Short mmCIF file of C-alpha atoms and ligand atoms in Angstrom, two decimals:
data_model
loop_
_atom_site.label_atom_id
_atom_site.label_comp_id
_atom_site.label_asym_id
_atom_site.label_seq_id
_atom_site.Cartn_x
_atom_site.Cartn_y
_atom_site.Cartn_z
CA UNK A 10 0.00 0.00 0.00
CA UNK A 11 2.94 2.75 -0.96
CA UNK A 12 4.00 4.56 1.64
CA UNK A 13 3.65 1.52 4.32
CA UNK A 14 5.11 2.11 7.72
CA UNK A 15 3.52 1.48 10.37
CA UNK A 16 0.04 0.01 10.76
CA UNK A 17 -2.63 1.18 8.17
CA UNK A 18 -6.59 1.98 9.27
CA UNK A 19 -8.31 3.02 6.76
CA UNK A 20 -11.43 5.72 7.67
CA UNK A 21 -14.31 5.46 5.69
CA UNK A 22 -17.37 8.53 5.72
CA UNK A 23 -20.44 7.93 4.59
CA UNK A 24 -20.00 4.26 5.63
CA UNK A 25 -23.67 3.35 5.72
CA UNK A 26 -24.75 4.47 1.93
CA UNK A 27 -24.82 2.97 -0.91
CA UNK A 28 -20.59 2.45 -1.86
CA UNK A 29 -19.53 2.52 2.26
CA UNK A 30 -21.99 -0.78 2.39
CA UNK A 31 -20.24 -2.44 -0.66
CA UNK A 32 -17.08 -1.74 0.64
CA UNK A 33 -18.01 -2.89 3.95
CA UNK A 34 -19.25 -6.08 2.77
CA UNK A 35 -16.26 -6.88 -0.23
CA UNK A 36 -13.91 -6.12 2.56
CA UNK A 37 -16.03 -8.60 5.34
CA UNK A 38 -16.04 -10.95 2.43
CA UNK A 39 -12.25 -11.68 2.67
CA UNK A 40 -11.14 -8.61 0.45
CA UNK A 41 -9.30 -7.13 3.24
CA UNK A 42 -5.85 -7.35 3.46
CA UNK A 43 -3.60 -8.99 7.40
CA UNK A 44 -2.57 -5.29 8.86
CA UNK A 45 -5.34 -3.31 7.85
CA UNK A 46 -8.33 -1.73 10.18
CA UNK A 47 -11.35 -0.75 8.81
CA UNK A 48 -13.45 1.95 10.25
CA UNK A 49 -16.93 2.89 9.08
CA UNK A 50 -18.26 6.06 9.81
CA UNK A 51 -21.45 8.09 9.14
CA UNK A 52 -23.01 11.40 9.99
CA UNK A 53 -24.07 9.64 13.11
CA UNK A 54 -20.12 9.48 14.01
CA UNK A 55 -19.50 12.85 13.11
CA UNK A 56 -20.77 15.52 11.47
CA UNK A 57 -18.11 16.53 8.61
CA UNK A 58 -19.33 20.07 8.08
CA UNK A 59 -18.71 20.85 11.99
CA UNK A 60 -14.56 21.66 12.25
CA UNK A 61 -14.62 20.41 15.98
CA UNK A 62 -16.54 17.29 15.12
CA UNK A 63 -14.14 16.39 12.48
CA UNK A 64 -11.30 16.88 14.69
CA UNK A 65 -12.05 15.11 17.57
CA UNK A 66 -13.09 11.98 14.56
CA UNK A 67 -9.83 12.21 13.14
CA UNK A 68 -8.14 12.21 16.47
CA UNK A 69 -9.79 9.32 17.83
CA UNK A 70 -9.51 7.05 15.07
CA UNK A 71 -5.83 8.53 13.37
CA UNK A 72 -6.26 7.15 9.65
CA UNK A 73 -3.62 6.53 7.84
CA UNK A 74 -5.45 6.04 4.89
CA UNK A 75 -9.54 7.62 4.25
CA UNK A 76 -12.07 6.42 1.54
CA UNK A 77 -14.24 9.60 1.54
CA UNK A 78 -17.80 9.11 0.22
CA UNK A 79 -19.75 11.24 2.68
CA UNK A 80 -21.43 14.14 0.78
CA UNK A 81 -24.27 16.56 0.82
CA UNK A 82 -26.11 18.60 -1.87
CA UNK A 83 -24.61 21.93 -0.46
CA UNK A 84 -22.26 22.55 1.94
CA UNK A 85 -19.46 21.09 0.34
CA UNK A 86 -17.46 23.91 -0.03
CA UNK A 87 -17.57 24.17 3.52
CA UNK A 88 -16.47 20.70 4.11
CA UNK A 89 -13.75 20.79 1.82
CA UNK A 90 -12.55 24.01 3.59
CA UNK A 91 -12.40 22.68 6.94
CA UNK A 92 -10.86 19.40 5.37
CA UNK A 93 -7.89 20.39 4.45
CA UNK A 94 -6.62 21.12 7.85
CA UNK A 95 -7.68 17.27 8.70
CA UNK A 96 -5.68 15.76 6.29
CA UNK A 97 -2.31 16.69 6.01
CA UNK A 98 -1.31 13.76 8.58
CA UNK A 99 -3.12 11.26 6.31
CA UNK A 100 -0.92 8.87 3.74
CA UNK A 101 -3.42 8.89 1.25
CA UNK A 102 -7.22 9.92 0.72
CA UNK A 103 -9.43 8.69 -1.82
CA UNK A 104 -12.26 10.94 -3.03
CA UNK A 105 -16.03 10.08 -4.77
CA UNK A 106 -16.54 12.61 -8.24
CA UNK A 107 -19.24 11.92 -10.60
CA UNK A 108 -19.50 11.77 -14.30
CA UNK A 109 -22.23 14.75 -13.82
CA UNK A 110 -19.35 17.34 -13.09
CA UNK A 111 -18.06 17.29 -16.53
CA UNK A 112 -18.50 20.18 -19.02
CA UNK A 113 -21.86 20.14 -20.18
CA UNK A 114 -20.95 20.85 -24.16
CA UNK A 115 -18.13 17.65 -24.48
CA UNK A 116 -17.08 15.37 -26.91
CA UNK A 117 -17.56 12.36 -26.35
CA UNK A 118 -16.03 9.48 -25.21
CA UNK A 119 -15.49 11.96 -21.65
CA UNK A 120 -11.92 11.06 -20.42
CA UNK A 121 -9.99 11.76 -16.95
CA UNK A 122 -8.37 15.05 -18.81
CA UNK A 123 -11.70 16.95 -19.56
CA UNK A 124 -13.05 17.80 -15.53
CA UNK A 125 -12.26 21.49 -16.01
CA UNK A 126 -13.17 22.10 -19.88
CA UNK A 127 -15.90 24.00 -19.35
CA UNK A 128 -18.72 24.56 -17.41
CA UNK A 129 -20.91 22.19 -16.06
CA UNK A 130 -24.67 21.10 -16.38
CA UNK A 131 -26.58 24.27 -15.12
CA UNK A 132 -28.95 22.24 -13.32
CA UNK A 133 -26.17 20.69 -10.84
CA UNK A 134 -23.79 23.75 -11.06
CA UNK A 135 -23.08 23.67 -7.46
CA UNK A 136 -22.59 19.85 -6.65
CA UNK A 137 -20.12 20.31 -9.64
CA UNK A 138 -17.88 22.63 -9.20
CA UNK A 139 -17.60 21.90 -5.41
CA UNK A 140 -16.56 18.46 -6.68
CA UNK A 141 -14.36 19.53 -8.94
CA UNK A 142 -12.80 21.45 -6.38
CA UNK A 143 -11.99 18.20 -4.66
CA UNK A 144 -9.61 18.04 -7.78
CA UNK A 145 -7.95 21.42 -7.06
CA UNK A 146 -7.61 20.12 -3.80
CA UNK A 147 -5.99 17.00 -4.25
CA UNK A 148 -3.31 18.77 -6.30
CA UNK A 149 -2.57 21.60 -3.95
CA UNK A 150 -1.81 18.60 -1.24
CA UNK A 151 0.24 17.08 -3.77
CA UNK A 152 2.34 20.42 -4.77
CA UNK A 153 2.33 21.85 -1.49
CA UNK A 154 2.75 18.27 0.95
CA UNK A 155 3.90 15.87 -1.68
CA UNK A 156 0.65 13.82 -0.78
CA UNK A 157 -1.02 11.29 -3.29
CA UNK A 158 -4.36 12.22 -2.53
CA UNK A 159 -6.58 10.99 -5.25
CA UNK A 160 -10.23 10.71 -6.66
CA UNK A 161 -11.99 8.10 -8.69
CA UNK A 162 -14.90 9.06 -11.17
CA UNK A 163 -18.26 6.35 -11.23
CA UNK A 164 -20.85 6.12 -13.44
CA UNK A 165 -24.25 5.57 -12.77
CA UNK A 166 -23.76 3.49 -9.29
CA UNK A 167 -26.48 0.90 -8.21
CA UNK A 168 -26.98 -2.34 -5.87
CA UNK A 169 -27.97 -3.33 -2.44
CA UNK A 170 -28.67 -0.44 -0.02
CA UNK A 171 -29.56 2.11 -2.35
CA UNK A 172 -31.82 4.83 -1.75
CA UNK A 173 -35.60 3.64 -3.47
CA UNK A 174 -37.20 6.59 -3.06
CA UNK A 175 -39.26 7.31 -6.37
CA UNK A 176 -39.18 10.80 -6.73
CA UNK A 177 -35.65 11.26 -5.10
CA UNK A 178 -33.82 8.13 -6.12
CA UNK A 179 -31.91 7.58 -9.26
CA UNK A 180 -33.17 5.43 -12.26
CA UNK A 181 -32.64 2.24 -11.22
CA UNK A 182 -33.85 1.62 -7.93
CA UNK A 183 -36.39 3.53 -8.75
CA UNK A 184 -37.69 1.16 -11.17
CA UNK A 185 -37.02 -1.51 -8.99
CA UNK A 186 -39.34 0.28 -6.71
CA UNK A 187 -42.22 1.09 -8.86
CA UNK A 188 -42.04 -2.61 -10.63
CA UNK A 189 -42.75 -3.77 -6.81
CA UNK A 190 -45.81 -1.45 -6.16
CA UNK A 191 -47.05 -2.31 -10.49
CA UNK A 192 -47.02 -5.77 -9.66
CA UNK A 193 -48.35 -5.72 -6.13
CA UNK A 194 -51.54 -3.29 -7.54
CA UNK A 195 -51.61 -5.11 -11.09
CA UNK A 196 -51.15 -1.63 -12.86
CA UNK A 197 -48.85 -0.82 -15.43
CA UNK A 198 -44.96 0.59 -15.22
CA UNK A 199 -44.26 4.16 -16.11
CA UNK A 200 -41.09 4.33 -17.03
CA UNK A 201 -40.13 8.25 -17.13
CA UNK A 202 -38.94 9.97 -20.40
CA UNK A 203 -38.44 8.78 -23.35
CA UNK A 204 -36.70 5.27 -22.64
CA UNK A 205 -33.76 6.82 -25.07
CA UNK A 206 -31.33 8.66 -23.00
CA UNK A 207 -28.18 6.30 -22.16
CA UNK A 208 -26.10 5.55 -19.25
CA UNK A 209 -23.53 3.31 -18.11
CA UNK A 210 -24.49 1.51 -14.91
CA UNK A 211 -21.53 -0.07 -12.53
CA UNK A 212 -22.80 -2.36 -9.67
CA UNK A 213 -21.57 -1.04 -6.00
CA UNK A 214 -19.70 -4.26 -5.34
CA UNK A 215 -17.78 -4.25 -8.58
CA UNK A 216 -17.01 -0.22 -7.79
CA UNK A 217 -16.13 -1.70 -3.91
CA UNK A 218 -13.63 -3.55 -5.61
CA UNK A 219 -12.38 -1.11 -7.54
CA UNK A 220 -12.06 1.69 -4.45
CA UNK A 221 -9.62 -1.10 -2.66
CA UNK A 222 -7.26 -1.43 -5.90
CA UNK A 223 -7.04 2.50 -6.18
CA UNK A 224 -6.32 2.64 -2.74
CA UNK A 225 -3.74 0.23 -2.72
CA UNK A 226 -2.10 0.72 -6.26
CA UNK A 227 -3.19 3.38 -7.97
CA UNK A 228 -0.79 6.08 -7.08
CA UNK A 229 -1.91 9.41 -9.47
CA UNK A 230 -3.17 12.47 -8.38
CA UNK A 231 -5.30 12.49 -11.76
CA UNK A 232 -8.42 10.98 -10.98
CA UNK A 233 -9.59 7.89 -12.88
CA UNK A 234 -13.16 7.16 -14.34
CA UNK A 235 -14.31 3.73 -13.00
CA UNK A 236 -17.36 2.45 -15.41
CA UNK A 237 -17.75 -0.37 -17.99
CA UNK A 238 -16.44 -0.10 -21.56
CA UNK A 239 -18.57 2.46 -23.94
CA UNK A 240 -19.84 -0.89 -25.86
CA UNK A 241 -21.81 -1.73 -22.07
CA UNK A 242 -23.90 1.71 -22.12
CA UNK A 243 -28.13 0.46 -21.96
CA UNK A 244 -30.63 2.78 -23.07
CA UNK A 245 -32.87 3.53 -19.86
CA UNK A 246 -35.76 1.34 -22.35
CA UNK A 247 -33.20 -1.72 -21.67
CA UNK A 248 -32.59 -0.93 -18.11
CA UNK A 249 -36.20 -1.13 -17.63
CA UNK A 250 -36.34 -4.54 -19.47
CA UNK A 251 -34.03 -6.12 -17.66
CA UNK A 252 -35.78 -4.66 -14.01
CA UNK A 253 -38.79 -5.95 -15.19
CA UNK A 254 -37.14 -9.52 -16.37
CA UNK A 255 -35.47 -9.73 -13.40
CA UNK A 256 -38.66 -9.29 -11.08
CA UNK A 257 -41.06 -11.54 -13.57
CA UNK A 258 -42.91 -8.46 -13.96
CA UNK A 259 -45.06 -9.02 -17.58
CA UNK A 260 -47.84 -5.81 -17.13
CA UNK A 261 -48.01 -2.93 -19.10
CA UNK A 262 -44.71 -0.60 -19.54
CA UNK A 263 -45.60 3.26 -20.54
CA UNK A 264 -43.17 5.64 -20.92
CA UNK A 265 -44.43 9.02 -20.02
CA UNK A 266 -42.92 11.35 -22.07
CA UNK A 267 -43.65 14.54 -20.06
CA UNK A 268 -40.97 13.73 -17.12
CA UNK A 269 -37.36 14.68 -18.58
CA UNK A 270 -35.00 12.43 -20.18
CA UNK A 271 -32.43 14.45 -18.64
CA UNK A 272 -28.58 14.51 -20.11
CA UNK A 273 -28.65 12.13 -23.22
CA UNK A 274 -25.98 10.93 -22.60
CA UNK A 275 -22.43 11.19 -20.31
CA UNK A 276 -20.69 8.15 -22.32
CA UNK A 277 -17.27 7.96 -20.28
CA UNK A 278 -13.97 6.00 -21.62
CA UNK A 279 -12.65 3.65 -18.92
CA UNK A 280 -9.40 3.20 -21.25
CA UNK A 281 -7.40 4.26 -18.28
CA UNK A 282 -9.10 1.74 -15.77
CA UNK A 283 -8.42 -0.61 -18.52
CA UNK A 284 -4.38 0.21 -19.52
CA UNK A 285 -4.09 -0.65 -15.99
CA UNK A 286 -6.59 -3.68 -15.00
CA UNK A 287 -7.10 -5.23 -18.29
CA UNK A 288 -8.40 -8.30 -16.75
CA UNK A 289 -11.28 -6.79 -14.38
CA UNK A 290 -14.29 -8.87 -14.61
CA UNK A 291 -17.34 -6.58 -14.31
CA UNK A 292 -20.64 -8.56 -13.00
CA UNK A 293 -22.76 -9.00 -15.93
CA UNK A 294 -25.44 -6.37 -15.95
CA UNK A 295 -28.51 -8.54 -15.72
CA UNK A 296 -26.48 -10.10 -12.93
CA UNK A 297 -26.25 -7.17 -10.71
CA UNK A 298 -29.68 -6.03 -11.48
CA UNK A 299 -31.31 -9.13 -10.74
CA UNK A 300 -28.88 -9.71 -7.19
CA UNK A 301 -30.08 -5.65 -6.58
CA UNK A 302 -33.83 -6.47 -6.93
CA UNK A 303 -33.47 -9.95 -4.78
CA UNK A 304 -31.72 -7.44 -2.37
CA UNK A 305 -34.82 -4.85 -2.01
CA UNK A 306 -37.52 -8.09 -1.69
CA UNK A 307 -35.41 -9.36 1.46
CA UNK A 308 -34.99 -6.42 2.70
CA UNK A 309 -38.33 -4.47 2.02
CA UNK A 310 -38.97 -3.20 5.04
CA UNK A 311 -35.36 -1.52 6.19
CA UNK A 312 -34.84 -0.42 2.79
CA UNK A 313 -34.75 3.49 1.85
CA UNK A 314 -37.64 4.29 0.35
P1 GDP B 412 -28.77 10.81 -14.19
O1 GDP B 412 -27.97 9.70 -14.77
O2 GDP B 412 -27.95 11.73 -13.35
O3 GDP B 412 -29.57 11.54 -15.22
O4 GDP B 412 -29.77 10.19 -13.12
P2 GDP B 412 -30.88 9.07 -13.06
O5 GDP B 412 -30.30 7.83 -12.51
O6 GDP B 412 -31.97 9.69 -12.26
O7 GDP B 412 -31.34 8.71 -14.56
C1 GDP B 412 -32.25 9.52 -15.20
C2 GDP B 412 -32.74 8.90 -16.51
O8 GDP B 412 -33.62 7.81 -16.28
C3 GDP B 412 -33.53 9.96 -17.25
O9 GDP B 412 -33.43 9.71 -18.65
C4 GDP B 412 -34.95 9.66 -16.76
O10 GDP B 412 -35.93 10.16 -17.66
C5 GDP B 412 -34.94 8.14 -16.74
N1 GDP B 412 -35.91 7.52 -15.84
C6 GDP B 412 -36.91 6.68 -16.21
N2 GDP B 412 -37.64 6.26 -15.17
C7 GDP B 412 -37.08 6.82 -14.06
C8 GDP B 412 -37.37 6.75 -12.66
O11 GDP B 412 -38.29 6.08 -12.20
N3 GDP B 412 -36.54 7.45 -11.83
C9 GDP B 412 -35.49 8.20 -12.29
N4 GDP B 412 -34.71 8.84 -11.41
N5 GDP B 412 -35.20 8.30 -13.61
C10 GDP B 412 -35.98 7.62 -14.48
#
């Protein structure tokens, strides 16, 4: 793991969402390595926006290493300003961007190199540009402290523990959701939009997987996108197909074309994930889908929603 004196415990925020609960369960599942502590932490730990909070977190449990995926729609530009005074003692920190930050007028496929191009999406200008500050960030600590800090890039994320809230939640367990309530009433599915637009989905235990490897090998400051190839994009028509496959759902599926298709599409190269992991088997698509919906009927009743 680089720079490896010394014991290494490994801090994770937001360790109850969506990627902290694939991590914690690839890492319970024998991913973890003899010599490293986990820690799991979530804004019932600490809250991250609060300096003093933060401090007393990072004093108690000393990382050497931290995974950070805790984030909130505003107020990032206050965490990242108090953060920096956190993490100077820390070997190496790991950071969560999105494929949404990008310039809004791209070319496509969107590569590692194109984060400050242009402006972003005006409908997420905020979330963006505090993300892509994390960027900034991570090469001031590298000029200024010689630190590797780091961030990796996802595409559309999904899998066990996600948030199913329909109006709030993204596309997938969202249709997971409303292919529940369609076949529990015996009405139809309304799939929102067109059914056109096109994403590229990557399944939380697969991206789990992929947080451990960039913490332990990949040593750039440049962050790196971690998706499936361009050729595994699904129109959001297919994604709904294979929800509905996957949860023997054979009613009615509408597509109600006054709700937004959104961005068309945000098709992102993983050429870089690639030159270095050529052999990374990503779980089939149908797969993770169908292991995501199995996950929401066992766990129904704890599930966000
Ligand atoms: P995005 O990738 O950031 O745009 O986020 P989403 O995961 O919310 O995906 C949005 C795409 O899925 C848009 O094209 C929507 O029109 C389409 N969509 C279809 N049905 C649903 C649904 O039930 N929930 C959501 N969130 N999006 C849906």
């Amino acid at each position: 793991m680089g720079e490896s004196e010394g014991p290494t415990r490994i801090l994770v925020t937001g360790g109850s969402g969506l990627v902290g609960r694939a991590i914690q369960k690839v890492v319970a599942d024998g991913a973890g390595l003899p010599g490293e502590e986990w820690v799991f932490v979530s804004s019932k730990d600490a809250d991250l926006t609060d300096a003093a909070q933060t401090r007393a977190l990072f004093e108690k449990v000393q990382p050497t290493h931290v995974i950070h995926l805790a984030a909130m729609v505003g107020g990032l530009f206050r965490n990242i300003k108090y953060n920096l005074d956190f993490w100077v003692g820390t070997r190496k920190v790991v950071s969560c961007l999105s494929t949404c930050i990008f310039p809004d007028k791209t070319t496509y496929p969107i590569d590692e190199t194109m984060i400050h191009n242009g402006p972003p999406h005006s409908s997420n200008f905020g979330y963006s540009y505090a993300k892509r500050m994390i960027d900034v960030q991570n090469r001031a600590y590298f000029q200024q402290h010689g630190r590797t800090f780091t961030a990796v890039i996802p595409t559309n994320v999904f899998g066990p523990h996600d948030n199913f809230n329909i109006e709030d939640g993204h596309v997938l367990p969202g249709l997971i959701h409303k292919v529940h309530l369609a076949k529990s009433s015996g009405s139809a599915l309304t799939v929102w939009g067109t059914g056109t637009p096109r994403r590229q989905f990557i399944y939380s235990l697969d991206l789990a997987r992929l947080f451990l490897w960039v913490l332990r090998e990949y040593s750039e400051v440049e962050p790196i996108i971690l998706s499936v190839g361009e050729e595994d994009e699904v129109s959001i028509r297919e994604a709904a197909e294979a929800v509905a496959d996957a949860m023997d759902f054979h009613g009615e599926v509408i597509f109600d074309t006054s709700k937004s298709d959104g961005q068309f599409k945000k098709t992102a190269s993983n050429g870089k994930l690639r030159a270095h992991l050529p052999d990374f088997q990503f779980t089939p698509f149908k797969q993770a889908v169908k292991e995501t919906c199995n996950w929401f009927a066992e766990n129904y009743k704890q599930a966000r929603k």
